[in-house]
């Protein structure tokens, strides 16, 4: 500022000196006025250049003086504004990107319930067009009556569950929707796909109902026998028969509880590693012993054949693999009547997998039942399952064990001519047995 004032004074003074030199006293006043006018004209030309640039844009004019300084300050203010604007835009983009990646559906509604913005999750859940449906009223697009009542009720403390668009009884879709008021009459709509949660809840309820039913039946029988024994003085043989039946029911409950515990252990424990190796032959011989013992207990006259086990080791949890194989073999024994056959075979496949298959000549299973056999408590023939001590959980356990080992269960069956249940173990879980060391070969040391 001091510089600008000095420049002005120098102009005026210069004019005054020139006037005085030319015309003395008269010339002094005229010279002062001429100096001031010259300064004013120069600054006006600079001002005109700056104003023109401000109006029309284009290349920045190169001006000095007062207007040059003003131009400099304007330029700095504009740059700062541009930087602030870019920062704000970047923040908004980051914010929108974060909301886009949210697993929640987000919709911003104006005071009239019109969609101002929605993320892609919400667009997918409600089948909205994020651009085309902008400023459409939400009530016209989400037509579930419970949502309409919730939206109009204006009591948004709790969320509401609505049917997703295109939901059918076979493929239900449930959305949880929560409205949150903000700003002046605006609403933030948050939505969550709870289809899987709802299905899990239905499964949980069914499971509890099934377990209760399975336990109630033997309990009712037991209570009946206890009352009879308490009230009637039965002769010893009759009494013993009742006690044997009671023991049978107690055993049934025990098996059920043990299968339930096995299932819950399988669900809760970490996946079996691939560092524990067991010889296939060891698993097979245990299965064979159990099968023959069960057949004898059931009083069946069956032909049970076990083919040779391959000389390989299998990786995984030995007790789990054992239980999966035993379940298949014991089902074959239980469902095959006297005179029938149970044939257990091993096969090495070309891709390195190992197949363990159990074939029986039992009643077979109709094709419509096969996809559901591994569901908990699913039985084709309830009475036959119970008669032979079945819990309806055996194949569910097999499925879990195989999933945990990356293995596959295959079921082939023809009603009237028997079934084949096969386990396919992946090549990564199969290895040849370790080479016996020289000392072992020479008989100096016992193998571990
Ligand atoms: P369960 O304890 O009732 O045998 P599982 O889960 O082991 O339960 O089997 C489910 C159902 O599959 C059985 O109830 C039975 O109807 C059918 N099933 C299983 N294995 C056989 C088989 N080898 N032959 C005929 N039906 C079978």
Short mmCIF file of C-alpha atoms and ligand atoms in Angstrom, two decimals:
data_model
loop_
_atom_site.label_atom_id
_atom_site.label_comp_id
_atom_site.label_asym_id
_atom_site.label_seq_id
_atom_site.Cartn_x
_atom_site.Cartn_y
_atom_site.Cartn_z
CA UNK A 1 0.00 0.00 0.00
CA UNK A 2 2.89 2.33 0.92
CA UNK A 3 4.42 1.63 -2.51
CA UNK A 4 1.15 2.48 -4.32
CA UNK A 5 0.84 5.77 -2.34
CA UNK A 6 4.47 6.64 -3.12
CA UNK A 7 3.81 5.97 -6.84
CA UNK A 8 0.76 8.27 -6.76
CA UNK A 9 2.67 11.03 -4.95
CA UNK A 10 5.62 10.72 -7.34
CA UNK A 11 3.24 11.09 -10.32
CA UNK A 12 1.58 14.17 -8.82
CA UNK A 13 4.93 15.64 -7.71
CA UNK A 14 6.48 14.98 -11.12
CA UNK A 15 3.52 16.76 -12.82
CA UNK A 16 3.84 19.71 -10.36
CA UNK A 17 7.63 20.08 -10.95
CA UNK A 18 7.17 19.91 -14.74
CA UNK A 19 4.33 22.54 -14.57
CA UNK A 20 6.40 24.85 -12.33
CA UNK A 21 9.43 24.52 -14.64
CA UNK A 22 7.30 25.46 -17.67
CA UNK A 23 4.93 28.09 -16.25
CA UNK A 24 6.04 28.74 -12.64
CA UNK A 25 3.13 29.35 -10.21
CA UNK A 26 0.37 28.89 -12.80
CA UNK A 27 1.96 25.81 -14.19
CA UNK A 28 2.39 24.20 -10.72
CA UNK A 29 -1.38 23.66 -10.14
CA UNK A 30 -1.94 22.49 -13.71
CA UNK A 31 1.07 20.14 -13.39
CA UNK A 32 -0.26 18.65 -10.13
CA UNK A 33 -3.70 18.03 -11.73
CA UNK A 34 -2.10 16.57 -14.87
CA UNK A 35 0.06 14.18 -12.72
CA UNK A 36 -2.99 12.99 -10.74
CA UNK A 37 -5.04 12.57 -13.95
CA UNK A 38 -2.23 10.58 -15.62
CA UNK A 39 -2.02 8.26 -12.62
CA UNK A 40 -5.84 7.88 -12.70
CA UNK A 41 -5.87 7.10 -16.46
CA UNK A 42 -3.16 4.44 -16.11
CA UNK A 43 -4.99 2.78 -13.18
CA UNK A 44 -8.32 2.95 -15.11
CA UNK A 45 -6.77 1.12 -18.05
CA UNK A 46 -5.46 -1.54 -15.64
CA UNK A 47 -8.90 -1.76 -13.98
CA UNK A 48 -10.58 -2.22 -17.37
CA UNK A 49 -8.18 -5.10 -18.20
CA UNK A 50 -8.87 -6.82 -14.89
CA UNK A 51 -12.65 -6.38 -15.19
CA UNK A 52 -12.61 -7.73 -18.73
CA UNK A 53 -10.67 -10.81 -17.59
CA UNK A 54 -13.08 -11.35 -14.71
CA UNK A 55 -16.04 -11.08 -17.09
CA UNK A 56 -14.72 -13.13 -20.00
CA UNK A 57 -11.97 -15.30 -18.57
CA UNK A 58 -9.09 -16.22 -20.94
CA UNK A 59 -5.40 -15.58 -20.33
CA UNK A 60 -4.61 -13.52 -17.25
CA UNK A 61 -3.66 -9.88 -18.05
CA UNK A 62 -0.22 -8.71 -16.90
CA UNK A 63 -0.91 -5.54 -14.94
CA UNK A 64 0.94 -3.73 -12.17
CA UNK A 65 -0.09 -1.11 -9.66
CA UNK A 66 -3.13 -1.26 -7.42
CA UNK A 67 -5.08 -3.36 -9.85
CA UNK A 68 -2.19 -5.71 -10.34
CA UNK A 69 -2.20 -6.37 -6.61
CA UNK A 70 -5.99 -6.78 -6.59
CA UNK A 71 -5.71 -9.23 -9.50
CA UNK A 72 -3.09 -11.21 -7.63
CA UNK A 73 -5.32 -11.48 -4.57
CA UNK A 74 -8.36 -12.45 -6.66
CA UNK A 75 -6.31 -15.12 -8.37
CA UNK A 76 -5.15 -16.58 -5.04
CA UNK A 77 -8.73 -16.54 -3.67
CA UNK A 78 -9.98 -18.38 -6.79
CA UNK A 79 -7.23 -21.02 -6.50
CA UNK A 80 -8.03 -21.56 -2.82
CA UNK A 81 -11.71 -21.94 -3.67
CA UNK A 82 -10.89 -24.45 -6.40
CA UNK A 83 -8.74 -26.44 -3.96
CA UNK A 84 -11.52 -26.38 -1.31
CA UNK A 85 -14.07 -27.46 -3.94
CA UNK A 86 -11.85 -30.36 -5.10
CA UNK A 87 -11.31 -31.45 -1.46
CA UNK A 88 -15.05 -31.34 -0.78
CA UNK A 89 -15.77 -33.31 -3.98
CA UNK A 90 -13.13 -35.91 -3.04
CA UNK A 91 -14.61 -36.25 0.46
CA UNK A 92 -18.09 -36.68 -0.99
CA UNK A 93 -16.83 -39.30 -3.47
CA UNK A 94 -15.06 -41.20 -0.67
CA UNK A 95 -18.15 -41.02 1.49
CA UNK A 96 -20.42 -42.28 -1.31
CA UNK A 97 -17.95 -45.06 -2.16
CA UNK A 98 -17.99 -46.14 1.50
CA UNK A 99 -21.79 -46.19 1.54
CA UNK A 100 -21.81 -48.06 -1.78
CA UNK A 101 -19.68 -50.82 -0.33
CA UNK A 102 -21.86 -51.14 2.76
CA UNK A 103 -23.64 -54.50 3.18
CA UNK A 104 -26.67 -52.43 4.24
CA UNK A 105 -29.01 -50.93 1.71
CA UNK A 106 -29.05 -47.13 2.12
CA UNK A 107 -31.74 -44.83 0.71
CA UNK A 108 -32.00 -41.07 1.37
CA UNK A 109 -35.59 -39.80 1.31
CA UNK A 110 -36.62 -36.16 1.16
CA UNK A 111 -39.38 -34.64 3.31
CA UNK A 112 -42.00 -35.94 0.81
CA UNK A 113 -40.72 -39.52 0.88
CA UNK A 114 -39.02 -39.20 -2.52
CA UNK A 115 -35.78 -41.05 -3.23
CA UNK A 116 -32.87 -38.62 -3.41
CA UNK A 117 -30.13 -41.23 -3.57
CA UNK A 118 -29.71 -44.95 -2.99
CA UNK A 119 -26.72 -47.27 -2.93
CA UNK A 120 -26.42 -50.36 -5.12
CA UNK A 121 -27.21 -52.74 -2.25
CA UNK A 122 -30.58 -51.03 -1.74
CA UNK A 123 -31.15 -50.94 -5.50
CA UNK A 124 -30.57 -54.72 -5.65
CA UNK A 125 -32.69 -55.48 -2.60
CA UNK A 126 -35.69 -53.40 -3.72
CA UNK A 127 -35.06 -53.75 -7.48
CA UNK A 128 -34.68 -49.96 -7.89
CA UNK A 129 -32.98 -48.05 -10.68
CA UNK A 130 -30.55 -45.73 -8.82
CA UNK A 131 -30.84 -43.10 -11.59
CA UNK A 132 -34.26 -43.71 -13.14
CA UNK A 133 -36.09 -43.95 -9.81
CA UNK A 134 -34.57 -40.77 -8.38
CA UNK A 135 -37.29 -38.47 -6.97
CA UNK A 136 -39.87 -41.29 -7.16
CA UNK A 137 -41.94 -41.77 -4.03
CA UNK A 138 -40.74 -44.76 -2.00
CA UNK A 139 -44.35 -45.73 -1.25
CA UNK A 140 -44.91 -46.38 -4.99
CA UNK A 141 -41.84 -48.61 -5.26
CA UNK A 142 -41.89 -50.57 -1.98
CA UNK A 143 -45.45 -51.79 -1.91
CA UNK A 144 -45.35 -54.20 1.05
CA UNK A 145 -48.34 -53.23 3.29
CA UNK A 146 -46.27 -53.54 6.47
CA UNK A 147 -43.77 -51.03 5.06
CA UNK A 148 -46.58 -48.63 4.07
CA UNK A 149 -48.02 -48.80 7.61
CA UNK A 150 -44.55 -48.32 9.15
CA UNK A 151 -43.71 -45.38 6.87
CA UNK A 152 -46.97 -43.60 7.54
CA UNK A 153 -47.01 -44.46 11.27
CA UNK A 154 -43.94 -42.26 11.87
CA UNK A 155 -42.88 -44.40 14.86
CA UNK A 156 -39.44 -45.43 13.74
CA UNK A 157 -37.97 -46.77 16.97
CA UNK A 158 -38.00 -50.34 15.67
CA UNK A 159 -37.32 -51.97 12.34
CA UNK A 160 -39.92 -53.72 10.21
CA UNK A 161 -39.57 -56.98 8.25
CA UNK A 162 -40.89 -56.83 4.68
CA UNK A 163 -41.10 -59.32 1.82
CA UNK A 164 -38.45 -58.67 -0.81
CA UNK A 165 -39.64 -58.06 -4.39
CA UNK A 166 -40.20 -61.34 -6.23
CA UNK A 167 -40.34 -63.31 -2.97
CA UNK A 168 -42.24 -66.60 -3.36
CA UNK A 169 -43.12 -69.30 -0.81
CA UNK A 170 -40.51 -71.56 -2.44
CA UNK A 171 -37.84 -68.84 -2.61
CA UNK A 172 -38.69 -66.41 0.17
CA UNK A 173 -36.79 -63.15 0.56
CA UNK A 174 -37.02 -61.15 3.77
CA UNK A 175 -35.69 -57.65 4.28
CA UNK A 176 -35.37 -55.82 7.56
CA UNK A 177 -36.02 -52.09 7.08
CA UNK A 178 -35.30 -49.31 9.57
CA UNK A 179 -36.12 -45.61 9.00
CA UNK A 180 -34.10 -42.93 10.80
CA UNK A 181 -35.33 -39.29 10.71
CA UNK A 182 -32.68 -36.61 10.05
CA UNK A 183 -32.50 -32.99 8.85
CA UNK A 184 -35.80 -31.28 8.17
CA UNK A 185 -38.30 -34.10 7.76
CA UNK A 186 -35.86 -36.30 5.83
CA UNK A 187 -35.45 -40.03 6.35
CA UNK A 188 -32.51 -42.37 6.11
CA UNK A 189 -33.66 -45.87 5.16
CA UNK A 190 -31.36 -48.75 6.13
CA UNK A 191 -32.19 -52.22 4.85
CA UNK A 192 -30.67 -55.66 5.53
CA UNK A 193 -31.24 -58.98 3.74
CA UNK A 194 -32.25 -61.36 6.54
CA UNK A 195 -33.42 -64.26 4.35
CA UNK A 196 -30.60 -66.56 5.54
CA UNK A 197 -31.15 -65.53 9.18
CA UNK A 198 -34.87 -66.24 8.94
CA UNK A 199 -34.19 -69.61 7.31
CA UNK A 200 -31.70 -70.48 10.06
CA UNK A 201 -34.33 -69.52 12.64
CA UNK A 202 -36.93 -71.77 10.95
CA UNK A 203 -34.38 -74.61 10.87
CA UNK A 204 -33.56 -74.06 14.52
CA UNK A 205 -37.26 -74.20 15.46
CA UNK A 206 -37.78 -77.37 13.38
CA UNK A 207 -34.70 -78.92 14.95
CA UNK A 208 -35.88 -78.23 18.51
CA UNK A 209 -39.34 -79.58 17.64
CA UNK A 210 -37.81 -82.73 16.12
CA UNK A 211 -35.47 -83.36 19.06
CA UNK A 212 -38.33 -82.86 21.52
CA UNK A 213 -40.47 -85.27 19.53
CA UNK A 214 -37.70 -87.88 19.33
CA UNK A 215 -37.09 -87.71 23.08
CA UNK A 216 -40.75 -87.56 24.02
CA UNK A 217 -41.62 -90.88 22.35
CA UNK A 218 -39.22 -93.10 24.36
CA UNK A 219 -39.93 -91.03 27.47
CA UNK A 220 -43.68 -91.67 27.17
CA UNK A 221 -43.05 -95.39 26.79
CA UNK A 222 -40.70 -95.38 29.78
CA UNK A 223 -43.14 -93.46 31.99
CA UNK A 224 -45.93 -95.87 31.03
CA UNK A 225 -43.83 -98.89 32.03
CA UNK A 226 -42.72 -97.26 35.29
CA UNK A 227 -46.36 -96.56 36.22
CA UNK A 228 -47.34 -100.14 35.37
CA UNK A 229 -44.52 -101.55 37.47
CA UNK A 230 -45.45 -99.25 40.36
CA UNK A 231 -49.15 -100.12 40.33
CA UNK A 232 -49.33 -103.75 39.25
CA UNK A 233 -47.56 -106.62 40.92
CA UNK A 234 -46.40 -108.46 37.81
CA UNK A 235 -45.00 -112.01 37.79
CA UNK A 236 -41.18 -112.03 37.44
CA UNK A 237 -41.02 -113.07 33.73
CA UNK A 238 -43.44 -110.30 32.76
CA UNK A 239 -41.58 -107.85 34.93
CA UNK A 240 -38.29 -108.76 33.28
CA UNK A 241 -39.81 -108.30 29.84
CA UNK A 242 -40.97 -104.81 30.85
CA UNK A 243 -37.53 -103.97 32.24
CA UNK A 244 -35.88 -105.11 29.00
CA UNK A 245 -38.21 -102.86 26.98
CA UNK A 246 -37.43 -99.98 29.33
CA UNK A 247 -33.70 -100.54 28.88
CA UNK A 248 -34.25 -100.51 25.10
CA UNK A 249 -35.99 -97.11 25.26
CA UNK A 250 -33.29 -95.69 27.55
CA UNK A 251 -30.67 -96.95 25.09
CA UNK A 252 -32.55 -95.21 22.27
CA UNK A 253 -32.43 -91.90 24.11
CA UNK A 254 -28.78 -92.38 24.85
CA UNK A 255 -27.97 -93.02 21.17
CA UNK A 256 -29.96 -89.94 20.18
CA UNK A 257 -28.13 -87.73 22.68
CA UNK A 258 -24.80 -89.15 21.60
CA UNK A 259 -25.58 -88.45 17.89
CA UNK A 260 -26.69 -84.92 18.79
CA UNK A 261 -23.44 -84.34 20.67
CA UNK A 262 -21.45 -85.69 17.71
CA UNK A 263 -23.22 -83.27 15.36
CA UNK A 264 -22.66 -80.29 17.65
CA UNK A 265 -18.98 -81.24 18.07
CA UNK A 266 -18.61 -81.44 14.28
CA UNK A 267 -20.15 -77.99 13.89
CA UNK A 268 -18.11 -76.38 16.62
CA UNK A 269 -14.65 -77.86 16.17
CA UNK A 270 -11.91 -76.61 13.85
CA UNK A 271 -11.50 -78.34 10.50
CA UNK A 272 -9.42 -81.51 10.65
CA UNK A 273 -5.89 -80.88 9.45
CA UNK A 274 -4.12 -82.98 6.87
CA UNK A 275 -1.23 -83.93 9.15
CA UNK A 276 -2.85 -86.94 10.81
CA UNK A 277 -2.62 -90.11 8.68
CA UNK A 278 -4.42 -93.41 9.28
CA UNK A 279 -4.12 -96.64 7.29
CA UNK A 280 -7.27 -97.34 5.25
CA UNK A 281 -7.03 -100.99 6.31
CA UNK A 282 -7.31 -100.05 9.99
CA UNK A 283 -10.52 -98.07 9.39
CA UNK A 284 -11.94 -100.90 7.26
CA UNK A 285 -11.26 -103.66 9.78
CA UNK A 286 -12.99 -101.69 12.54
CA UNK A 287 -16.02 -101.16 10.27
CA UNK A 288 -16.09 -104.89 9.51
CA UNK A 289 -16.09 -105.86 13.18
CA UNK A 290 -18.91 -103.45 13.94
CA UNK A 291 -20.97 -104.60 10.94
CA UNK A 292 -20.73 -108.29 11.89
CA UNK A 293 -21.54 -107.54 15.54
CA UNK A 294 -24.59 -105.43 14.57
CA UNK A 295 -25.85 -108.07 12.16
CA UNK A 296 -25.62 -110.66 14.97
CA UNK A 297 -27.41 -108.39 17.47
CA UNK A 298 -30.23 -107.80 14.98
CA UNK A 299 -30.39 -111.56 14.35
CA UNK A 300 -29.94 -111.14 10.59
CA UNK A 301 -28.64 -113.88 8.41
CA UNK A 302 -26.79 -111.68 5.91
CA UNK A 303 -23.85 -112.17 3.63
CA UNK A 304 -21.37 -109.49 4.57
CA UNK A 305 -18.29 -109.13 2.33
CA UNK A 306 -15.42 -106.67 2.75
CA UNK A 307 -13.09 -106.29 -0.23
CA UNK A 308 -9.36 -105.69 0.41
CA UNK A 309 -8.49 -102.19 1.58
CA UNK A 310 -5.87 -100.40 -0.54
CA UNK A 311 -2.38 -100.00 0.92
CA UNK A 312 -2.78 -96.26 1.45
CA UNK A 313 -3.07 -93.84 4.31
CA UNK A 314 -5.87 -91.30 4.63
CA UNK A 315 -5.46 -87.82 6.09
CA UNK A 316 -7.95 -86.33 8.52
CA UNK A 317 -9.61 -87.06 11.80
CA UNK A 318 -9.56 -90.87 12.18
CA UNK A 319 -12.56 -90.99 14.58
CA UNK A 320 -14.62 -88.82 12.19
CA UNK A 321 -13.73 -90.88 9.11
CA UNK A 322 -14.41 -94.03 11.09
CA UNK A 323 -17.82 -92.76 12.16
CA UNK A 324 -18.78 -91.80 8.57
CA UNK A 325 -17.80 -95.22 7.20
CA UNK A 326 -19.42 -97.09 10.08
CA UNK A 327 -22.67 -95.15 9.61
CA UNK A 328 -22.91 -96.26 5.97
CA UNK A 329 -22.06 -99.86 6.80
CA UNK A 330 -24.45 -100.01 9.77
CA UNK A 331 -27.28 -98.53 7.64
CA UNK A 332 -26.68 -101.22 5.03
CA UNK A 333 -26.85 -103.93 7.73
CA UNK A 334 -29.91 -102.39 9.40
CA UNK A 335 -31.96 -101.90 6.25
CA UNK A 336 -31.09 -105.23 4.59
CA UNK A 337 -33.29 -108.14 5.61
CA UNK A 338 -32.06 -111.67 6.35
CA UNK A 339 -30.86 -113.44 3.25
CA UNK A 340 -29.59 -110.19 1.78
CA UNK A 341 -26.03 -109.07 1.01
CA UNK A 342 -23.81 -106.20 2.13
CA UNK A 343 -20.78 -105.62 -0.05
CA UNK A 344 -18.04 -103.14 0.95
CA UNK A 345 -15.43 -102.22 -1.66
CA UNK A 346 -12.49 -99.81 -2.09
CA UNK A 347 -11.41 -98.40 -5.43
CA UNK A 348 -8.50 -96.13 -6.41
CA UNK A 349 -9.59 -93.72 -9.14
CA UNK A 350 -7.38 -92.52 -12.01
CA UNK A 351 -7.29 -88.96 -10.60
CA UNK A 352 -5.86 -90.18 -7.28
CA UNK A 353 -9.13 -90.17 -5.33
CA UNK A 354 -10.18 -93.14 -3.23
CA UNK A 355 -13.71 -94.50 -3.27
CA UNK A 356 -15.21 -96.40 -0.35
CA UNK A 357 -18.56 -97.89 -1.34
CA UNK A 358 -21.16 -99.87 0.55
CA UNK A 359 -23.66 -101.80 -1.55
CA UNK A 360 -26.65 -103.61 -0.10
CA UNK A 361 -29.54 -105.65 -1.44
CA UNK A 362 -32.02 -103.89 0.86
CA UNK A 363 -35.32 -102.18 -0.01
CA UNK A 364 -33.68 -99.34 -1.97
CA UNK A 365 -34.81 -95.71 -1.90
CA UNK A 366 -37.17 -93.88 -4.27
CA UNK A 367 -35.39 -91.06 -6.21
CA UNK A 368 -37.46 -88.26 -4.63
CA UNK A 369 -36.08 -89.10 -1.17
CA UNK A 370 -32.40 -89.22 -2.13
CA UNK A 371 -31.64 -85.45 -2.08
CA UNK A 372 -33.15 -85.17 1.41
CA UNK A 373 -31.53 -88.18 3.10
CA UNK A 374 -28.76 -86.13 4.72
CA UNK A 375 -31.24 -83.73 6.39
CA UNK A 376 -31.47 -84.17 10.14
CA UNK A 377 -34.27 -86.54 11.15
CA UNK A 378 -35.29 -87.23 7.56
CA UNK A 379 -36.40 -90.83 7.26
CA UNK A 380 -37.96 -92.71 4.36
CA UNK A 381 -39.47 -95.33 6.61
CA UNK A 382 -39.86 -94.15 10.21
CA UNK A 383 -40.84 -97.44 11.77
CA UNK A 384 -38.03 -99.39 10.10
CA UNK A 385 -35.50 -96.79 11.23
CA UNK A 386 -36.72 -96.92 14.85
CA UNK A 387 -37.02 -100.71 14.94
CA UNK A 388 -33.33 -100.99 14.13
CA UNK A 389 -32.22 -98.26 16.56
CA UNK A 390 -31.92 -95.43 14.01
CA UNK A 391 -31.92 -91.80 15.14
CA UNK A 392 -32.38 -90.14 11.74
CA UNK A 393 -29.04 -88.37 12.25
CA UNK A 394 -26.59 -90.90 10.79
CA UNK A 395 -26.39 -89.51 7.25
CA UNK A 396 -26.39 -85.90 8.56
CA UNK A 397 -23.25 -86.84 10.52
CA UNK A 398 -21.76 -88.48 7.40
CA UNK A 399 -22.42 -85.35 5.34
CA UNK A 400 -20.77 -83.10 7.94
CA UNK A 401 -17.71 -85.30 8.29
CA UNK A 402 -17.24 -85.49 4.52
CA UNK A 403 -17.67 -81.74 4.07
CA UNK A 404 -14.99 -81.17 6.70
CA UNK A 405 -12.63 -83.47 4.76
CA UNK A 406 -13.41 -82.04 1.32
CA UNK A 407 -14.93 -85.43 0.42
CA UNK A 408 -18.13 -86.30 -1.42
CA UNK A 409 -21.07 -88.61 -0.70
CA UNK A 410 -22.75 -90.37 -3.63
CA UNK A 411 -26.01 -92.25 -3.30
CA UNK A 412 -27.34 -94.58 -5.98
CA UNK A 413 -30.43 -96.63 -5.36
CA UNK A 414 -33.17 -98.52 -7.12
CA UNK A 415 -36.30 -99.25 -5.11
CA UNK A 416 -36.60 -103.00 -4.69
CA UNK A 417 -33.03 -103.84 -5.58
CA UNK A 418 -30.79 -102.12 -3.04
CA UNK A 419 -28.61 -99.05 -2.59
CA UNK A 420 -24.97 -98.01 -2.93
CA UNK A 421 -23.56 -95.29 -0.68
CA UNK A 422 -20.04 -94.15 -1.67
CA UNK A 423 -17.50 -91.84 -0.07
CA UNK A 424 -15.02 -90.16 -2.44
CA UNK A 425 -11.91 -88.90 -0.67
CA UNK A 426 -9.83 -86.26 -2.48
CA UNK A 427 -6.38 -87.19 -3.78
CA UNK A 428 -4.83 -84.63 -1.42
CA UNK A 429 -5.90 -86.80 1.52
CA UNK A 430 -4.45 -90.04 0.15
CA UNK A 431 -0.81 -91.14 0.31
CA UNK A 432 1.10 -94.40 0.03
CA UNK A 433 2.23 -95.89 3.35
CA UNK A 434 5.68 -94.75 4.53
CA UNK A 435 8.60 -96.91 3.32
CA UNK A 436 9.65 -99.37 6.04
CA UNK A 437 13.16 -98.53 7.25
CA UNK A 438 16.08 -100.98 6.72
CA UNK A 439 16.03 -102.00 10.37
CA UNK A 440 12.32 -102.81 10.18
CA UNK A 441 12.88 -104.81 7.01
CA UNK A 442 15.69 -106.68 8.70
CA UNK A 443 13.36 -107.40 11.61
CA UNK A 444 15.51 -105.44 14.07
CA UNK A 445 12.88 -102.92 15.04
CA UNK A 446 9.09 -103.07 15.30
CA UNK A 447 7.30 -100.56 13.05
CA UNK A 448 5.61 -97.73 14.98
P1 LIG B 1 -31.50 -93.53 10.45
O1 LIG B 1 -30.95 -93.48 11.80
O2 LIG B 1 -32.97 -93.41 10.40
O3 LIG B 1 -31.01 -94.72 9.68
P2 LIG B 1 -29.90 -92.01 8.64
O4 LIG B 1 -29.64 -90.55 8.61
O5 LIG B 1 -28.75 -92.92 8.78
O6 LIG B 1 -30.98 -92.21 9.75
O7 LIG B 1 -30.66 -92.36 7.29
C1 LIG B 1 -31.73 -91.56 6.86
C2 LIG B 1 -32.76 -92.41 6.15
O8 LIG B 1 -32.21 -92.89 4.92
C3 LIG B 1 -33.12 -93.66 6.91
O9 LIG B 1 -34.17 -93.40 7.81
C4 LIG B 1 -33.57 -94.58 5.82
O10 LIG B 1 -34.92 -94.32 5.50
C5 LIG B 1 -32.71 -94.16 4.63
N1 LIG B 1 -31.58 -95.09 4.43
C6 LIG B 1 -30.30 -94.89 4.84
N2 LIG B 1 -29.51 -95.90 4.45
C7 LIG B 1 -30.30 -96.76 3.80
C8 LIG B 1 -30.08 -98.02 3.14
N3 LIG B 1 -28.88 -98.59 3.10
N4 LIG B 1 -31.15 -98.61 2.54
C9 LIG B 1 -32.35 -98.06 2.57
N5 LIG B 1 -32.63 -96.88 3.17
C10 LIG B 1 -31.62 -96.25 3.78
#
